[in-house]
Amino acid sequence: KQEVTQIPAALSVPEGENLVLNCSFTDSAIYNLQWFRQDPGKGLTSLLLIQSSQREQTSGRLNASLDKSSGRSTLYIAASQPGDSATYLCAVRPGTDKLIFGTGTRLQVFP
Amino acid sequence: DADVTQTPRNRITKTGKRIMLECSQTKGHDRMYWYRQDPGLGLRLIYYSFDVKDINKGEISDGYSVSRQAQAKFSLSLESAIPNQTALYFCATSDPHGTGKETQYFGPGTRLLVL
């Protein structure tokens, strides 16, 4: 059974720091991996999607990497800002259209 | 206007009551999903539907039922609510392209409290 774990569960940093959020999964047979952002009172927003054949994806200050063989993904946030404060979820697609989510990392960036 | 809407946004009910959570989408997607989110457990799939005539159980379907009334509407029912169904419920949609790039689009969530 595929399990997705995220470390750390919570993170509080001052503005301007570069951050790394970690995601690990137990079964390397995945179709893709996605990182989502969740804001209170709002739904999830997809940030980056990495297909199984790719190693990384970048969008602005965000960079996500994927190492399928080791079952790991990292989300790198450069020059963090208070507006980055949210919960970040990773999810793997195991080959069907279903997603299996991690438990999330709650990030707070203070001025 | 939001592409995926959920009603109600908040609901308090009592044990044993039947309640329905509704989801509507204007994205024209065939695939729709219901998830629940509990603290420390992430999102878990309850039911999903790939088109109007298709309904599939997810990871935690016991105690729930769904109805796909139209391409744009997917309702989740709790036939007899119990306290451990207290959670945040999300509806999502997706449009399969077969390219591996498709993502899911989420509604804002319904916060349910069962007393």
PDB file of C-alpha atoms in Angstrom:
ATOM      1  CA  LYS A   1       0.000   0.000   0.000  1.00  0.00           C
ATOM      2  CA  GLN A   2       1.366   3.372  -1.008  1.00  0.00           C
ATOM      3  CA  GLU A   3       2.108   5.697   1.902  1.00  0.00           C
ATOM      4  CA  VAL A   4       3.197   9.309   1.627  1.00  0.00           C
ATOM      5  CA  THR A   5       5.007  11.081   4.453  1.00  0.00           C
ATOM      6  CA  GLN A   6       5.974  14.733   4.781  1.00  0.00           C
ATOM      7  CA  ILE A   7       8.647  16.172   7.021  1.00  0.00           C
ATOM      8  CA  PRO A   8       8.598  18.477   8.873  1.00  0.00           C
ATOM      9  CA  ALA A   9       4.970  18.680   9.969  1.00  0.00           C
ATOM     10  CA  ALA A  10       5.386  22.369  10.770  1.00  0.00           C
ATOM     11  CA  LEU A  11       7.974  25.019  10.049  1.00  0.00           C
ATOM     12  CA  SER A  12       8.310  28.633  11.172  1.00  0.00           C
ATOM     13  CA  VAL A  13      10.987  30.816   9.562  1.00  0.00           C
ATOM     14  CA  PRO A  14      11.851  34.482   9.124  1.00  0.00           C
ATOM     15  CA  GLU A  15      11.242  36.152   5.817  1.00  0.00           C
ATOM     16  CA  GLY A  16      13.985  35.736   3.211  1.00  0.00           C
ATOM     17  CA  GLU A  17      15.099  32.226   4.114  1.00  0.00           C
ATOM     18  CA  ASN A  18      15.404  29.475   1.548  1.00  0.00           C
ATOM     19  CA  LEU A  19      13.311  26.449   2.518  1.00  0.00           C
ATOM     20  CA  VAL A  20      13.220  22.742   1.756  1.00  0.00           C
ATOM     21  CA  LEU A  21      10.101  20.678   2.330  1.00  0.00           C
ATOM     22  CA  ASN A  22      10.387  16.921   2.102  1.00  0.00           C
ATOM     23  CA  CYS A  23       8.046  14.241   0.805  1.00  0.00           C
ATOM     24  CA  SER A  24       8.702  10.502   0.769  1.00  0.00           C
ATOM     25  CA  PHE A  25       6.635   7.666  -0.679  1.00  0.00           C
ATOM     26  CA  THR A  26       6.910   3.913  -0.237  1.00  0.00           C
ATOM     27  CA  ASP A  27       6.132   2.627  -3.751  1.00  0.00           C
ATOM     28  CA  SER A  28       8.195   4.000  -6.629  1.00  0.00           C
ATOM     29  CA  ALA A  29       5.600   2.940  -9.232  1.00  0.00           C
ATOM     30  CA  ILE A  30       3.991   6.346  -9.660  1.00  0.00           C
ATOM     31  CA  TYR A  31       2.592   8.185 -12.652  1.00  0.00           C
ATOM     32  CA  ASN A  32       3.349  11.640 -11.327  1.00  0.00           C
ATOM     33  CA  LEU A  33       3.851  13.634  -8.133  1.00  0.00           C
ATOM     34  CA  GLN A  34       2.258  16.954  -7.342  1.00  0.00           C
ATOM     35  CA  TRP A  35       2.768  19.666  -4.776  1.00  0.00           C
ATOM     36  CA  PHE A  36      -0.298  21.572  -3.615  1.00  0.00           C
ATOM     37  CA  ARG A  37      -0.775  24.637  -1.476  1.00  0.00           C
ATOM     38  CA  GLN A  38      -3.703  24.847   0.971  1.00  0.00           C
ATOM     39  CA  ASP A  39      -4.853  28.144   2.482  1.00  0.00           C
ATOM     40  CA  PRO A  40      -7.373  28.293   5.340  1.00  0.00           C
ATOM     41  CA  GLY A  41     -10.940  28.507   4.049  1.00  0.00           C
ATOM     42  CA  LYS A  42      -9.840  27.745   0.525  1.00  0.00           C
ATOM     43  CA  GLY A  43      -9.275  24.602  -1.458  1.00  0.00           C
ATOM     44  CA  LEU A  44      -6.022  23.159  -2.670  1.00  0.00           C
ATOM     45  CA  THR A  45      -4.108  24.800  -5.469  1.00  0.00           C
ATOM     46  CA  SER A  46      -1.681  22.824  -7.605  1.00  0.00           C
ATOM     47  CA  LEU A  47       1.802  24.343  -7.557  1.00  0.00           C
ATOM     48  CA  LEU A  48       3.952  21.912  -9.491  1.00  0.00           C
ATOM     49  CA  LEU A  49       3.444  18.564 -11.195  1.00  0.00           C
ATOM     50  CA  ILE A  50       6.368  16.281 -11.977  1.00  0.00           C
ATOM     51  CA  GLN A  51       5.800  13.404 -14.335  1.00  0.00           C
ATOM     52  CA  SER A  52       7.479  10.100 -13.506  1.00  0.00           C
ATOM     53  CA  SER A  53       9.982  10.574 -16.338  1.00  0.00           C
ATOM     54  CA  GLN A  54      11.043  14.021 -15.103  1.00  0.00           C
ATOM     55  CA  ARG A  55      13.543  14.988 -12.426  1.00  0.00           C
ATOM     56  CA  GLU A  56      12.348  18.476 -11.554  1.00  0.00           C
ATOM     57  CA  GLN A  57       9.942  21.310 -12.283  1.00  0.00           C
ATOM     58  CA  THR A  58      10.282  25.015 -11.600  1.00  0.00           C
ATOM     59  CA  SER A  59       7.772  27.821 -11.233  1.00  0.00           C
ATOM     60  CA  GLY A  60       9.021  31.190 -10.101  1.00  0.00           C
ATOM     61  CA  ARG A  61      10.613  30.825  -6.670  1.00  0.00           C
ATOM     62  CA  LEU A  62       9.499  27.196  -6.402  1.00  0.00           C
ATOM     63  CA  ASN A  63      11.484  24.178  -7.511  1.00  0.00           C
ATOM     64  CA  ALA A  64      10.384  20.589  -7.013  1.00  0.00           C
ATOM     65  CA  SER A  65      12.598  17.572  -7.559  1.00  0.00           C
ATOM     66  CA  LEU A  66      11.708  13.914  -7.884  1.00  0.00           C
ATOM     67  CA  ASP A  67      13.868  10.863  -7.202  1.00  0.00           C
ATOM     68  CA  LYS A  68      11.586   7.945  -7.955  1.00  0.00           C
ATOM     69  CA  SER A  69      14.097   5.236  -7.146  1.00  0.00           C
ATOM     70  CA  SER A  70      14.570   6.503  -3.601  1.00  0.00           C
ATOM     71  CA  GLY A  71      10.922   7.500  -3.167  1.00  0.00           C
ATOM     72  CA  ARG A  72      11.634  11.152  -2.432  1.00  0.00           C
ATOM     73  CA  SER A  73      10.609  14.590  -3.565  1.00  0.00           C
ATOM     74  CA  THR A  74      11.626  17.995  -2.276  1.00  0.00           C
ATOM     75  CA  LEU A  75       9.996  21.371  -2.669  1.00  0.00           C
ATOM     76  CA  TYR A  76      12.467  24.230  -2.554  1.00  0.00           C
ATOM     77  CA  ILE A  77      11.142  27.723  -1.835  1.00  0.00           C
ATOM     78  CA  ALA A  78      13.616  30.514  -2.490  1.00  0.00           C
ATOM     79  CA  ALA A  79      13.589  33.804  -0.608  1.00  0.00           C
ATOM     80  CA  SER A  80      10.485  33.010   1.420  1.00  0.00           C
ATOM     81  CA  GLN A  81       7.821  35.674   1.959  1.00  0.00           C
ATOM     82  CA  PRO A  82       4.963  36.012   4.474  1.00  0.00           C
ATOM     83  CA  GLY A  83       2.556  35.308   1.610  1.00  0.00           C
ATOM     84  CA  ASP A  84       4.067  31.828   1.342  1.00  0.00           C
ATOM     85  CA  SER A  85       2.520  30.932   4.687  1.00  0.00           C
ATOM     86  CA  ALA A  86       0.199  27.987   4.066  1.00  0.00           C
ATOM     87  CA  THR A  87       0.067  24.212   4.304  1.00  0.00           C
ATOM     88  CA  TYR A  88       1.952  22.382   1.567  1.00  0.00           C
ATOM     89  CA  LEU A  89       0.789  18.933   0.508  1.00  0.00           C
ATOM     90  CA  CYS A  90       2.440  16.458  -1.774  1.00  0.00           C
ATOM     91  CA  ALA A  91       0.438  13.790  -3.567  1.00  0.00           C
ATOM     92  CA  VAL A  92       1.395  10.850  -5.743  1.00  0.00           C
ATOM     93  CA  ARG A  93      -0.661   9.372  -8.546  1.00  0.00           C
ATOM     94  CA  PRO A  94      -0.101   5.614  -8.493  1.00  0.00           C
ATOM     95  CA  GLY A  95      -1.187   4.962 -12.082  1.00  0.00           C
ATOM     96  CA  THR A  96      -4.898   5.508 -11.907  1.00  0.00           C
ATOM     97  CA  ASP A  97      -6.525   8.916 -11.662  1.00  0.00           C
ATOM     98  CA  LYS A  98      -6.535   8.787  -7.865  1.00  0.00           C
ATOM     99  CA  LEU A  99      -4.184  10.807  -5.714  1.00  0.00           C
ATOM    100  CA  ILE A 100      -2.610   9.694  -2.459  1.00  0.00           C
ATOM    101  CA  PHE A 101      -1.785  12.624  -0.226  1.00  0.00           C
ATOM    102  CA  GLY A 102       0.821  13.203   2.411  1.00  0.00           C
ATOM    103  CA  THR A 103      -0.055  14.717   5.772  1.00  0.00           C
ATOM    104  CA  GLY A 104       1.281  18.160   4.880  1.00  0.00           C
ATOM    105  CA  THR A 105       3.791  20.698   6.140  1.00  0.00           C
ATOM    106  CA  ARG A 106       2.357  23.806   7.779  1.00  0.00           C
ATOM    107  CA  LEU A 107       4.619  26.737   6.939  1.00  0.00           C
ATOM    108  CA  GLN A 108       4.670  30.101   8.635  1.00  0.00           C
ATOM    109  CA  VAL A 109       6.939  32.856   7.339  1.00  0.00           C
ATOM    110  CA  PHE A 110       7.137  35.838   9.648  1.00  0.00           C
ATOM    111  CA  PRO A 111       8.322  39.357   8.750  1.00  0.00           C
TER     112      PRO A 111
ATOM    113  CA  ASP B   1     -16.833  32.974 -10.085  1.00  0.00           C
ATOM    114  CA  ALA B   2     -15.154  29.888  -8.673  1.00  0.00           C
ATOM    115  CA  ASP B   3     -14.842  26.900 -10.993  1.00  0.00           C
ATOM    116  CA  VAL B   4     -15.634  24.350  -8.264  1.00  0.00           C
ATOM    117  CA  THR B   5     -18.174  25.304  -5.609  1.00  0.00           C
ATOM    118  CA  GLN B   6     -19.344  23.456  -2.528  1.00  0.00           C
ATOM    119  CA  THR B   7     -22.446  23.965  -0.424  1.00  0.00           C
ATOM    120  CA  PRO B   8     -22.794  24.384   2.442  1.00  0.00           C
ATOM    121  CA  ARG B   9     -19.413  25.762   3.518  1.00  0.00           C
ATOM    122  CA  ASN B  10     -20.070  24.935   7.152  1.00  0.00           C
ATOM    123  CA  ARG B  11     -22.543  22.553   8.709  1.00  0.00           C
ATOM    124  CA  ILE B  12     -23.323  21.423  12.227  1.00  0.00           C
ATOM    125  CA  THR B  13     -25.543  18.386  12.609  1.00  0.00           C
ATOM    126  CA  LYS B  14     -26.478  15.797  15.199  1.00  0.00           C
ATOM    127  CA  THR B  15     -25.686  12.111  15.360  1.00  0.00           C
ATOM    128  CA  GLY B  16     -28.124  10.076  13.291  1.00  0.00           C
ATOM    129  CA  LYS B  17     -29.162  12.861  10.931  1.00  0.00           C
ATOM    130  CA  ARG B  18     -28.961  12.496   7.168  1.00  0.00           C
ATOM    131  CA  ILE B  19     -27.087  15.270   5.412  1.00  0.00           C
ATOM    132  CA  MET B  20     -26.017  16.033   1.875  1.00  0.00           C
ATOM    133  CA  LEU B  21     -22.993  17.973   0.702  1.00  0.00           C
ATOM    134  CA  GLU B  22     -23.168  19.325  -2.812  1.00  0.00           C
ATOM    135  CA  CYS B  23     -20.518  20.082  -5.388  1.00  0.00           C
ATOM    136  CA  SER B  24     -20.892  21.922  -8.679  1.00  0.00           C
ATOM    137  CA  GLN B  25     -18.307  22.676 -11.332  1.00  0.00           C
ATOM    138  CA  THR B  26     -18.179  24.894 -14.381  1.00  0.00           C
ATOM    139  CA  LYS B  27     -14.948  23.468 -15.764  1.00  0.00           C
ATOM    140  CA  GLY B  28     -16.686  20.933 -17.985  1.00  0.00           C
ATOM    141  CA  HIS B  29     -14.670  18.075 -16.498  1.00  0.00           C
ATOM    142  CA  ASP B  30     -15.922  14.514 -16.581  1.00  0.00           C
ATOM    143  CA  ARG B  31     -14.101  13.311 -13.470  1.00  0.00           C
ATOM    144  CA  MET B  32     -15.168  14.296  -9.973  1.00  0.00           C
ATOM    145  CA  TYR B  33     -13.992  13.262  -6.515  1.00  0.00           C
ATOM    146  CA  TRP B  34     -14.896  13.553  -2.840  1.00  0.00           C
ATOM    147  CA  TYR B  35     -12.161  13.640  -0.184  1.00  0.00           C
ATOM    148  CA  ARG B  36     -12.150  14.149   3.534  1.00  0.00           C
ATOM    149  CA  GLN B  37      -9.336  15.765   5.487  1.00  0.00           C
ATOM    150  CA  ASP B  38      -8.615  15.053   9.126  1.00  0.00           C
ATOM    151  CA  PRO B  39      -5.859  16.650  11.197  1.00  0.00           C
ATOM    152  CA  GLY B  40      -2.646  14.664  10.829  1.00  0.00           C
ATOM    153  CA  LEU B  41      -4.074  12.309   8.215  1.00  0.00           C
ATOM    154  CA  GLY B  42      -3.995  14.282   4.991  1.00  0.00           C
ATOM    155  CA  LEU B  43      -6.741  13.905   2.389  1.00  0.00           C
ATOM    156  CA  ARG B  44      -8.387  10.544   1.835  1.00  0.00           C
ATOM    157  CA  LEU B  45     -10.563   9.585  -1.117  1.00  0.00           C
ATOM    158  CA  ILE B  46     -14.194   8.714  -0.355  1.00  0.00           C
ATOM    159  CA  TYR B  47     -15.776   8.262  -3.805  1.00  0.00           C
ATOM    160  CA  TYR B  48     -14.985   9.203  -7.364  1.00  0.00           C
ATOM    161  CA  SER B  49     -16.821   9.318 -10.675  1.00  0.00           C
ATOM    162  CA  PHE B  50     -15.317   9.286 -14.153  1.00  0.00           C
ATOM    163  CA  ASP B  51     -18.576  10.198 -15.885  1.00  0.00           C
ATOM    164  CA  VAL B  52     -22.293  10.471 -15.163  1.00  0.00           C
ATOM    165  CA  LYS B  53     -22.836   6.701 -15.284  1.00  0.00           C
ATOM    166  CA  ASP B  54     -19.732   5.788 -13.323  1.00  0.00           C
ATOM    167  CA  ILE B  55     -19.385   5.653  -9.513  1.00  0.00           C
ATOM    168  CA  ASN B  56     -16.427   4.118  -7.692  1.00  0.00           C
ATOM    169  CA  LYS B  57     -15.577   3.600  -4.039  1.00  0.00           C
ATOM    170  CA  GLY B  58     -12.461   5.151  -2.691  1.00  0.00           C
ATOM    171  CA  GLU B  59     -10.348   4.377   0.339  1.00  0.00           C
ATOM    172  CA  ILE B  60     -12.977   5.184   2.983  1.00  0.00           C
ATOM    173  CA  SER B  61     -16.478   4.856   1.496  1.00  0.00           C
ATOM    174  CA  ASP B  62     -18.229   3.186   4.456  1.00  0.00           C
ATOM    175  CA  GLY B  63     -20.986   5.397   5.853  1.00  0.00           C
ATOM    176  CA  TYR B  64     -21.157   7.537   2.708  1.00  0.00           C
ATOM    177  CA  SER B  65     -23.022   7.468  -0.581  1.00  0.00           C
ATOM    178  CA  VAL B  66     -22.835   9.660  -3.675  1.00  0.00           C
ATOM    179  CA  SER B  67     -24.973  10.740  -6.585  1.00  0.00           C
ATOM    180  CA  ARG B  68     -23.769  12.095  -9.932  1.00  0.00           C
ATOM    181  CA  GLN B  69     -26.810  14.008 -11.086  1.00  0.00           C
ATOM    182  CA  ALA B  70     -25.137  15.558 -14.105  1.00  0.00           C
ATOM    183  CA  GLN B  71     -21.680  16.137 -15.474  1.00  0.00           C
ATOM    184  CA  ALA B  72     -21.451  19.284 -13.363  1.00  0.00           C
ATOM    185  CA  LYS B  73     -22.903  17.989 -10.084  1.00  0.00           C
ATOM    186  CA  PHE B  74     -21.657  15.393  -7.600  1.00  0.00           C
ATOM    187  CA  SER B  75     -23.307  15.057  -4.172  1.00  0.00           C
ATOM    188  CA  LEU B  76     -22.053  13.294  -1.066  1.00  0.00           C
ATOM    189  CA  SER B  77     -24.533  11.962   1.495  1.00  0.00           C
ATOM    190  CA  LEU B  78     -24.075  10.822   5.056  1.00  0.00           C
ATOM    191  CA  GLU B  79     -27.072   8.568   5.646  1.00  0.00           C
ATOM    192  CA  SER B  80     -26.752   8.587   9.433  1.00  0.00           C
ATOM    193  CA  ALA B  81     -24.050  10.957  10.598  1.00  0.00           C
ATOM    194  CA  ILE B  82     -21.721   9.950  13.418  1.00  0.00           C
ATOM    195  CA  PRO B  83     -19.170  12.077  15.336  1.00  0.00           C
ATOM    196  CA  ASN B  84     -16.118  10.514  13.682  1.00  0.00           C
ATOM    197  CA  GLN B  85     -17.367  11.894  10.361  1.00  0.00           C
ATOM    198  CA  THR B  86     -16.497  15.342  11.642  1.00  0.00           C
ATOM    199  CA  ALA B  87     -13.961  16.569   9.098  1.00  0.00           C
ATOM    200  CA  LEU B  88     -13.225  18.958   6.256  1.00  0.00           C
ATOM    201  CA  TYR B  89     -14.693  17.657   2.985  1.00  0.00           C
ATOM    202  CA  PHE B  90     -13.342  18.574  -0.428  1.00  0.00           C
ATOM    203  CA  CYS B  91     -14.743  18.071  -3.887  1.00  0.00           C
ATOM    204  CA  ALA B  92     -12.355  17.998  -6.858  1.00  0.00           C
ATOM    205  CA  THR B  93     -12.495  17.638 -10.636  1.00  0.00           C
ATOM    206  CA  SER B  94     -10.056  16.613 -13.331  1.00  0.00           C
ATOM    207  CA  ASP B  95      -9.948  16.387 -17.095  1.00  0.00           C
ATOM    208  CA  PRO B  96      -7.861  13.452 -18.309  1.00  0.00           C
ATOM    209  CA  HIS B  97      -5.589  14.202 -21.229  1.00  0.00           C
ATOM    210  CA  GLY B  98      -3.528  11.057 -21.029  1.00  0.00           C
ATOM    211  CA  THR B  99      -0.354  13.117 -21.002  1.00  0.00           C
ATOM    212  CA  GLY B 100       0.472  12.744 -17.323  1.00  0.00           C
ATOM    213  CA  LYS B 101       0.050  16.479 -16.871  1.00  0.00           C
ATOM    214  CA  GLU B 102      -3.527  16.510 -15.655  1.00  0.00           C
ATOM    215  CA  THR B 103      -4.131  17.814 -12.185  1.00  0.00           C
ATOM    216  CA  GLN B 104      -7.153  18.006  -9.927  1.00  0.00           C
ATOM    217  CA  TYR B 105      -8.997  21.236  -9.170  1.00  0.00           C
ATOM    218  CA  PHE B 106     -10.423  21.574  -5.685  1.00  0.00           C
ATOM    219  CA  GLY B 107     -13.429  23.323  -4.211  1.00  0.00           C
ATOM    220  CA  PRO B 108     -13.108  25.469  -1.072  1.00  0.00           C
ATOM    221  CA  GLY B 109     -14.221  22.702   1.273  1.00  0.00           C
ATOM    222  CA  THR B 110     -17.147  22.031   3.604  1.00  0.00           C
ATOM    223  CA  ARG B 111     -16.429  21.960   7.296  1.00  0.00           C
ATOM    224  CA  LEU B 112     -18.749  19.425   8.974  1.00  0.00           C
ATOM    225  CA  LEU B 113     -19.251  18.992  12.702  1.00  0.00           C
ATOM    226  CA  VAL B 114     -21.307  16.056  13.942  1.00  0.00           C
ATOM    227  CA  LEU B 115     -22.378  16.371  17.569  1.00  0.00           C
TER     228      LEU B 115
END
